[in-house]
PDB file of C-alpha atoms in Angstrom:
ATOM      1  CA  UNK A   1      32.698  16.950  31.928  1.00 45.00           C
ATOM      2  CA  UNK A   2      31.019  19.792  30.108  1.00 51.00           C
ATOM      3  CA  UNK A   3      28.877  22.524  31.619  1.00 55.00           C
ATOM      4  CA  UNK A   4      26.928  24.812  29.355  1.00 55.00           C
ATOM      5  CA  UNK A   5      23.959  27.107  28.996  1.00 55.00           C
ATOM      6  CA  UNK A   6      21.187  26.923  26.418  1.00 56.00           C
ATOM      7  CA  UNK A   7      23.904  27.585  23.824  1.00 51.00           C
ATOM      8  CA  UNK A   8      24.703  23.863  24.014  1.00 54.00           C
ATOM      9  CA  UNK A   9      21.492  23.133  22.088  1.00 54.00           C
ATOM     10  CA  UNK A  10      22.341  25.413  19.187  1.00 58.00           C
ATOM     11  CA  UNK A  11      23.664  22.739  16.850  1.00 56.00           C
ATOM     12  CA  UNK A  12      27.046  22.109  18.454  1.00 56.00           C
ATOM     13  CA  UNK A  13      28.287  18.548  18.041  1.00 59.00           C
ATOM     14  CA  UNK A  14      30.232  16.929  20.890  1.00 59.00           C
ATOM     15  CA  UNK A  15      31.816  13.489  20.566  1.00 63.00           C
ATOM     16  CA  UNK A  16      31.481  11.069  23.471  1.00 62.00           C
ATOM     17  CA  UNK A  17      28.653  13.002  25.111  1.00 65.00           C
ATOM     18  CA  UNK A  18      26.331  10.329  26.430  1.00 68.00           C
ATOM     19  CA  UNK A  19      24.593  12.060  29.350  1.00 70.00           C
ATOM     20  CA  UNK A  20      22.918  15.465  29.353  1.00 70.00           C
ATOM     21  CA  UNK A  21      21.295  17.034  32.413  1.00 70.00           C
ATOM     22  CA  UNK A  22      18.748  19.850  32.381  1.00 73.00           C
ATOM     23  CA  UNK A  23      18.643  21.626  35.731  1.00 73.00           C
ATOM     24  CA  UNK A  24      15.600  23.360  37.203  1.00 71.00           C
ATOM     25  CA  UNK A  25      13.340  22.963  34.182  1.00 75.00           C
ATOM     26  CA  UNK A  26      10.510  24.121  36.478  1.00 71.00           C
ATOM     27  CA  UNK A  27      11.848  27.673  36.113  1.00 71.00           C
ATOM     28  CA  UNK A  28      10.996  27.547  32.415  1.00 72.00           C
ATOM     29  CA  UNK A  29       7.792  25.500  32.675  1.00 76.00           C
ATOM     30  CA  UNK A  30       6.313  27.878  35.257  1.00 72.00           C
ATOM     31  CA  UNK A  31       7.195  31.063  33.377  1.00 74.00           C
ATOM     32  CA  UNK A  32       4.107  33.207  32.744  1.00 72.00           C
ATOM     33  CA  UNK A  33       3.905  33.281  28.955  1.00 82.00           C
ATOM     34  CA  UNK A  34       1.548  31.460  26.649  1.00 87.00           C
ATOM     35  CA  UNK A  35       4.349  29.989  24.487  1.00 88.00           C
ATOM     36  CA  UNK A  36       6.214  28.493  27.454  1.00 88.00           C
ATOM     37  CA  UNK A  37       5.225  24.853  26.818  1.00 90.00           C
ATOM     38  CA  UNK A  38       6.249  25.087  23.185  1.00 91.00           C
ATOM     39  CA  UNK A  39       9.634  26.581  24.118  1.00 88.00           C
ATOM     40  CA  UNK A  40      10.267  24.079  26.915  1.00 88.00           C
ATOM     41  CA  UNK A  41       9.474  21.179  24.583  1.00 88.00           C
ATOM     42  CA  UNK A  42      11.754  22.579  21.897  1.00 87.00           C
ATOM     43  CA  UNK A  43      14.624  23.083  24.340  1.00 83.00           C
ATOM     44  CA  UNK A  44      14.362  19.606  25.853  1.00 82.00           C
ATOM     45  CA  UNK A  45      14.084  17.953  22.428  1.00 82.00           C
ATOM     46  CA  UNK A  46      17.153  19.822  21.178  1.00 79.00           C
ATOM     47  CA  UNK A  47      19.157  18.949  24.294  1.00 75.00           C
ATOM     48  CA  UNK A  48      18.164  15.304  24.021  1.00 71.00           C
ATOM     49  CA  UNK A  49      19.596  15.348  20.506  1.00 66.00           C
ATOM     50  CA  UNK A  50      23.052  16.230  21.886  1.00 60.00           C
ATOM     51  CA  UNK A  51      23.427  13.007  23.899  1.00 58.00           C
ATOM     52  CA  UNK A  52      24.619   9.797  22.267  1.00 52.00           C
ATOM     53  CA  UNK A  53      25.260  11.247  18.843  1.00 52.00           C
ATOM     54  CA  UNK A  54      28.255   9.012  18.230  1.00 55.00           C
ATOM     55  CA  UNK A  55      26.777   5.619  19.073  1.00 59.00           C
ATOM     56  CA  UNK A  56      23.090   6.457  19.463  1.00 61.00           C
ATOM     57  CA  UNK A  57      23.039   5.551  23.158  1.00 67.00           C
ATOM     58  CA  UNK A  58      22.478   8.644  25.239  1.00 70.00           C
ATOM     59  CA  UNK A  59      20.569   9.662  28.329  1.00 75.00           C
ATOM     60  CA  UNK A  60      18.878  12.904  29.291  1.00 74.00           C
ATOM     61  CA  UNK A  61      18.074  13.700  32.917  1.00 75.00           C
ATOM     62  CA  UNK A  62      15.659  16.518  33.688  1.00 77.00           C
ATOM     63  CA  UNK A  63      15.386  18.076  37.146  1.00 79.00           C
ATOM     64  CA  UNK A  64      11.772  19.070  37.884  1.00 79.00           C
ATOM     65  CA  UNK A  65       9.447  19.069  40.860  1.00 77.00           C
ATOM     66  CA  UNK A  66       6.247  18.422  38.864  1.00 79.00           C
ATOM     67  CA  UNK A  67       6.826  15.035  37.259  1.00 80.00           C
ATOM     68  CA  UNK A  68       3.296  14.994  35.812  1.00 84.00           C
ATOM     69  CA  UNK A  69       3.649  18.125  33.703  1.00 87.00           C
ATOM     70  CA  UNK A  70       2.219  17.236  30.258  1.00 90.00           C
ATOM     71  CA  UNK A  71       5.206  18.681  28.390  1.00 91.00           C
ATOM     72  CA  UNK A  72       7.539  16.189  30.106  1.00 87.00           C
ATOM     73  CA  UNK A  73       5.376  13.326  28.887  1.00 90.00           C
ATOM     74  CA  UNK A  74       5.381  14.704  25.333  1.00 92.00           C
ATOM     75  CA  UNK A  75       9.183  14.972  25.398  1.00 86.00           C
ATOM     76  CA  UNK A  76       9.585  11.435  26.757  1.00 85.00           C
ATOM     77  CA  UNK A  77       7.433  10.170  23.887  1.00 88.00           C
ATOM     78  CA  UNK A  78       8.999  12.588  21.341  1.00 87.00           C
ATOM     79  CA  UNK A  79       5.382  13.381  20.479  1.00 93.00           C
ATOM     80  CA  UNK A  80       5.146  16.807  18.875  1.00 93.00           C
ATOM     81  CA  UNK A  81       1.630  16.073  17.606  1.00 96.00           C
ATOM     82  CA  UNK A  82       0.366  15.551  21.177  1.00 96.00           C
ATOM     83  CA  UNK A  83       2.047  18.804  22.264  1.00 95.00           C
ATOM     84  CA  UNK A  84       0.402  20.609  19.354  1.00 96.00           C
ATOM     85  CA  UNK A  85      -3.049  19.228  20.216  1.00 97.00           C
ATOM     86  CA  UNK A  86      -2.611  20.148  23.897  1.00 96.00           C
ATOM     87  CA  UNK A  87      -1.447  23.664  23.050  1.00 95.00           C
ATOM     88  CA  UNK A  88      -4.024  24.445  20.380  1.00 96.00           C
ATOM     89  CA  UNK A  89      -6.889  23.441  22.688  1.00 96.00           C
ATOM     90  CA  UNK A  90      -5.514  25.563  25.554  1.00 94.00           C
ATOM     91  CA  UNK A  91      -4.900  28.568  23.315  1.00 94.00           C
ATOM     92  CA  UNK A  92      -8.441  28.418  22.006  1.00 96.00           C
ATOM     93  CA  UNK A  93      -9.895  28.054  25.505  1.00 95.00           C
ATOM     94  CA  UNK A  94      -7.865  30.941  26.955  1.00 94.00           C
ATOM     95  CA  UNK A  95      -8.063  33.223  23.874  1.00 95.00           C
ATOM     96  CA  UNK A  96      -4.453  33.257  22.678  1.00 94.00           C
ATOM     97  CA  UNK A  97      -3.044  33.229  19.132  1.00 94.00           C
ATOM     98  CA  UNK A  98      -3.713  31.864  16.603  1.00 94.00           C
ATOM     99  CA  UNK A  99      -7.311  32.483  17.690  1.00 96.00           C
ATOM    100  CA  UNK A 100      -6.823  36.121  18.722  1.00 96.00           C
ATOM    101  CA  UNK A 101      -4.652  39.171  18.151  1.00 96.00           C
ATOM    102  CA  UNK A 102      -2.731  40.484  21.138  1.00 96.00           C
ATOM    103  CA  UNK A 103      -1.926  44.068  22.010  1.00 97.00           C
ATOM    104  CA  UNK A 104       0.332  44.585  25.006  1.00 97.00           C
ATOM    105  CA  UNK A 105       0.695  48.059  26.485  1.00 98.00           C
ATOM    106  CA  UNK A 106       3.744  48.534  28.726  1.00 98.00           C
ATOM    107  CA  UNK A 107       4.129  51.388  31.224  1.00 98.00           C
ATOM    108  CA  UNK A 108       7.583  52.290  32.581  1.00 98.00           C
ATOM    109  CA  UNK A 109       8.535  54.860  35.185  1.00 98.00           C
ATOM    110  CA  UNK A 110      11.123  55.295  37.945  1.00 97.00           C
ATOM    111  CA  UNK A 111       8.266  55.588  40.460  1.00 97.00           C
ATOM    112  CA  UNK A 112       6.319  52.337  40.757  1.00 96.00           C
ATOM    113  CA  UNK A 113       3.092  54.075  41.794  1.00 97.00           C
ATOM    114  CA  UNK A 114       3.111  56.513  38.900  1.00 97.00           C
ATOM    115  CA  UNK A 115       3.550  53.671  36.389  1.00 97.00           C
ATOM    116  CA  UNK A 116       0.708  51.775  38.081  1.00 98.00           C
ATOM    117  CA  UNK A 117      -1.572  54.845  38.081  1.00 98.00           C
ATOM    118  CA  UNK A 118      -0.974  55.439  34.379  1.00 98.00           C
ATOM    119  CA  UNK A 119      -1.763  51.781  33.635  1.00 98.00           C
ATOM    120  CA  UNK A 120      -4.986  52.020  35.652  1.00 98.00           C
ATOM    121  CA  UNK A 121      -6.031  55.175  33.789  1.00 98.00           C
ATOM    122  CA  UNK A 122      -5.454  53.387  30.464  1.00 97.00           C
ATOM    123  CA  UNK A 123      -7.422  50.357  31.686  1.00 98.00           C
ATOM    124  CA  UNK A 124     -10.348  52.538  32.749  1.00 97.00           C
ATOM    125  CA  UNK A 125     -10.276  54.464  29.480  1.00 97.00           C
ATOM    126  CA  UNK A 126     -10.379  51.285  27.395  1.00 97.00           C
ATOM    127  CA  UNK A 127     -12.833  49.319  29.529  1.00 96.00           C
ATOM    128  CA  UNK A 128     -16.050  50.759  28.005  1.00 94.00           C
ATOM    129  CA  UNK A 129     -15.308  49.520  24.485  1.00 95.00           C
ATOM    130  CA  UNK A 130     -12.760  46.767  25.086  1.00 97.00           C
ATOM    131  CA  UNK A 131     -13.415  45.597  28.651  1.00 95.00           C
ATOM    132  CA  UNK A 132     -14.252  42.047  27.571  1.00 96.00           C
ATOM    133  CA  UNK A 133     -10.780  41.712  26.035  1.00 97.00           C
ATOM    134  CA  UNK A 134      -8.744  43.459  28.783  1.00 97.00           C
ATOM    135  CA  UNK A 135      -6.348  41.786  31.209  1.00 96.00           C
ATOM    136  CA  UNK A 136      -4.491  43.765  33.840  1.00 93.00           C
ATOM    137  CA  UNK A 137      -2.922  46.006  34.731  1.00 97.00           C
ATOM    138  CA  UNK A 138      -0.367  43.707  36.264  1.00 95.00           C
ATOM    139  CA  UNK A 139       3.366  43.573  36.840  1.00 94.00           C
ATOM    140  CA  UNK A 140       5.469  41.134  34.824  1.00 90.00           C
ATOM    141  CA  UNK A 141       7.762  38.654  36.562  1.00 85.00           C
ATOM    142  CA  UNK A 142      10.685  40.985  35.890  1.00 86.00           C
ATOM    143  CA  UNK A 143       9.031  44.183  37.105  1.00 92.00           C
ATOM    144  CA  UNK A 144      12.005  46.539  37.119  1.00 94.00           C
ATOM    145  CA  UNK A 145      14.637  47.134  34.454  1.00 94.00           C
ATOM    146  CA  UNK A 146      17.231  49.931  34.505  1.00 94.00           C
ATOM    147  CA  UNK A 147      15.537  51.593  37.488  1.00 95.00           C
ATOM    148  CA  UNK A 148      12.210  51.677  35.629  1.00 97.00           C
ATOM    149  CA  UNK A 149       9.201  49.927  37.166  1.00 97.00           C
ATOM    150  CA  UNK A 150       6.990  48.093  34.694  1.00 97.00           C
ATOM    151  CA  UNK A 151       3.232  47.585  34.518  1.00 98.00           C
ATOM    152  CA  UNK A 152       1.367  45.945  31.640  1.00 97.00           C
ATOM    153  CA  UNK A 153      -2.073  45.663  30.093  1.00 97.00           C
ATOM    154  CA  UNK A 154      -2.872  42.842  27.666  1.00 97.00           C
ATOM    155  CA  UNK A 155      -5.760  42.893  25.215  1.00 97.00           C
ATOM    156  CA  UNK A 156      -6.851  39.626  23.567  1.00 97.00           C
ATOM    157  CA  UNK A 157      -8.813  40.832  20.557  1.00 97.00           C
ATOM    158  CA  UNK A 158     -10.832  38.937  17.958  1.00 96.00           C
ATOM    159  CA  UNK A 159      -9.088  38.438  14.634  1.00 94.00           C
ATOM    160  CA  UNK A 160     -11.027  41.266  13.081  1.00 93.00           C
ATOM    161  CA  UNK A 161      -8.985  44.096  11.568  1.00 94.00           C
ATOM    162  CA  UNK A 162     -11.622  46.739  12.310  1.00 96.00           C
ATOM    163  CA  UNK A 163     -11.688  45.860  16.032  1.00 96.00           C
ATOM    164  CA  UNK A 164      -7.886  45.776  16.171  1.00 96.00           C
ATOM    165  CA  UNK A 165      -7.581  49.147  14.396  1.00 97.00           C
ATOM    166  CA  UNK A 166     -10.251  50.720  16.619  1.00 97.00           C
ATOM    167  CA  UNK A 167      -8.390  49.454  19.677  1.00 97.00           C
ATOM    168  CA  UNK A 168      -5.088  50.865  18.410  1.00 97.00           C
ATOM    169  CA  UNK A 169      -6.745  54.259  17.931  1.00 97.00           C
ATOM    170  CA  UNK A 170      -8.273  54.124  21.420  1.00 98.00           C
ATOM    171  CA  UNK A 171      -4.877  53.253  22.929  1.00 98.00           C
ATOM    172  CA  UNK A 172      -3.273  56.190  21.111  1.00 97.00           C
ATOM    173  CA  UNK A 173      -6.004  58.554  22.336  1.00 97.00           C
ATOM    174  CA  UNK A 174      -5.520  57.324  25.904  1.00 97.00           C
ATOM    175  CA  UNK A 175      -1.748  57.789  25.603  1.00 97.00           C
ATOM    176  CA  UNK A 176      -2.227  61.419  24.535  1.00 97.00           C
ATOM    177  CA  UNK A 177      -4.710  61.979  27.366  1.00 96.00           C
ATOM    178  CA  UNK A 178      -2.455  60.385  30.019  1.00 97.00           C
ATOM    179  CA  UNK A 179       0.672  62.224  28.917  1.00 95.00           C
ATOM    180  CA  UNK A 180      -1.121  65.561  28.823  1.00 96.00           C
ATOM    181  CA  UNK A 181      -1.239  65.286  32.614  1.00 97.00           C
ATOM    182  CA  UNK A 182       1.974  66.669  34.094  1.00 96.00           C
ATOM    183  CA  UNK A 183       2.175  63.824  36.642  1.00 96.00           C
ATOM    184  CA  UNK A 184       2.400  61.193  33.885  1.00 97.00           C
ATOM    185  CA  UNK A 185       4.340  63.087  31.232  1.00 96.00           C
ATOM    186  CA  UNK A 186       7.522  61.099  31.888  1.00 96.00           C
ATOM    187  CA  UNK A 187       5.813  57.687  31.849  1.00 97.00           C
ATOM    188  CA  UNK A 188       7.015  55.621  28.878  1.00 97.00           C
ATOM    189  CA  UNK A 189       3.972  53.991  27.307  1.00 98.00           C
ATOM    190  CA  UNK A 190       4.808  51.333  24.729  1.00 97.00           C
ATOM    191  CA  UNK A 191       2.031  49.607  22.752  1.00 97.00           C
ATOM    192  CA  UNK A 192       3.077  46.359  21.098  1.00 96.00           C
ATOM    193  CA  UNK A 193       0.822  44.509  18.645  1.00 94.00           C
ATOM    194  CA  UNK A 194       1.288  40.740  18.529  1.00 91.00           C
ATOM    195  CA  UNK A 195       4.198  40.713  20.986  1.00 87.00           C
ATOM    196  CA  UNK A 196       6.632  37.807  20.978  1.00 77.00           C
ATOM    197  CA  UNK A 197       6.773  36.255  24.419  1.00 66.00           C
TER     198      UNK A 197
END
């Protein structure tokens, strides 16, 4: 018997391993990030490559509650092309890369309400020019790290350098404005262009 984490998929070679189980894959498939299907597919494909390496006869068991999730079907068929087609259509429909540029603005503070207020001020300040591209503010799934509460704004901008640069300038101006207010001076505001999720 062998129990491991995702490290098991990182190219390790185990003799006589003919059954691999992936527990609670729903936790990954339901994660709120636009690259989640791609990552889940990659993980399951890599894990399936660990089983049966010696004689080619291996089994992979995946624990999920949604048996009809498209990614599971793509993995069963080892069909990366179908995954790609599914993903590219969804990303175009919901305005994610490669069709857009993303700017994420993160707000951190020890007081949840102060972080939220600062995020709302930023959202209001950007809404006149960039309202069509704005999402949030909202809290991420992990909304507190090291006693700092987190709020986020996400902008899905057209792939136009002038629009992106104008938005960056507007974010910087809003940051200066927010932090000139004594109440929000200690809020950490972190803009991130094309964040990796």
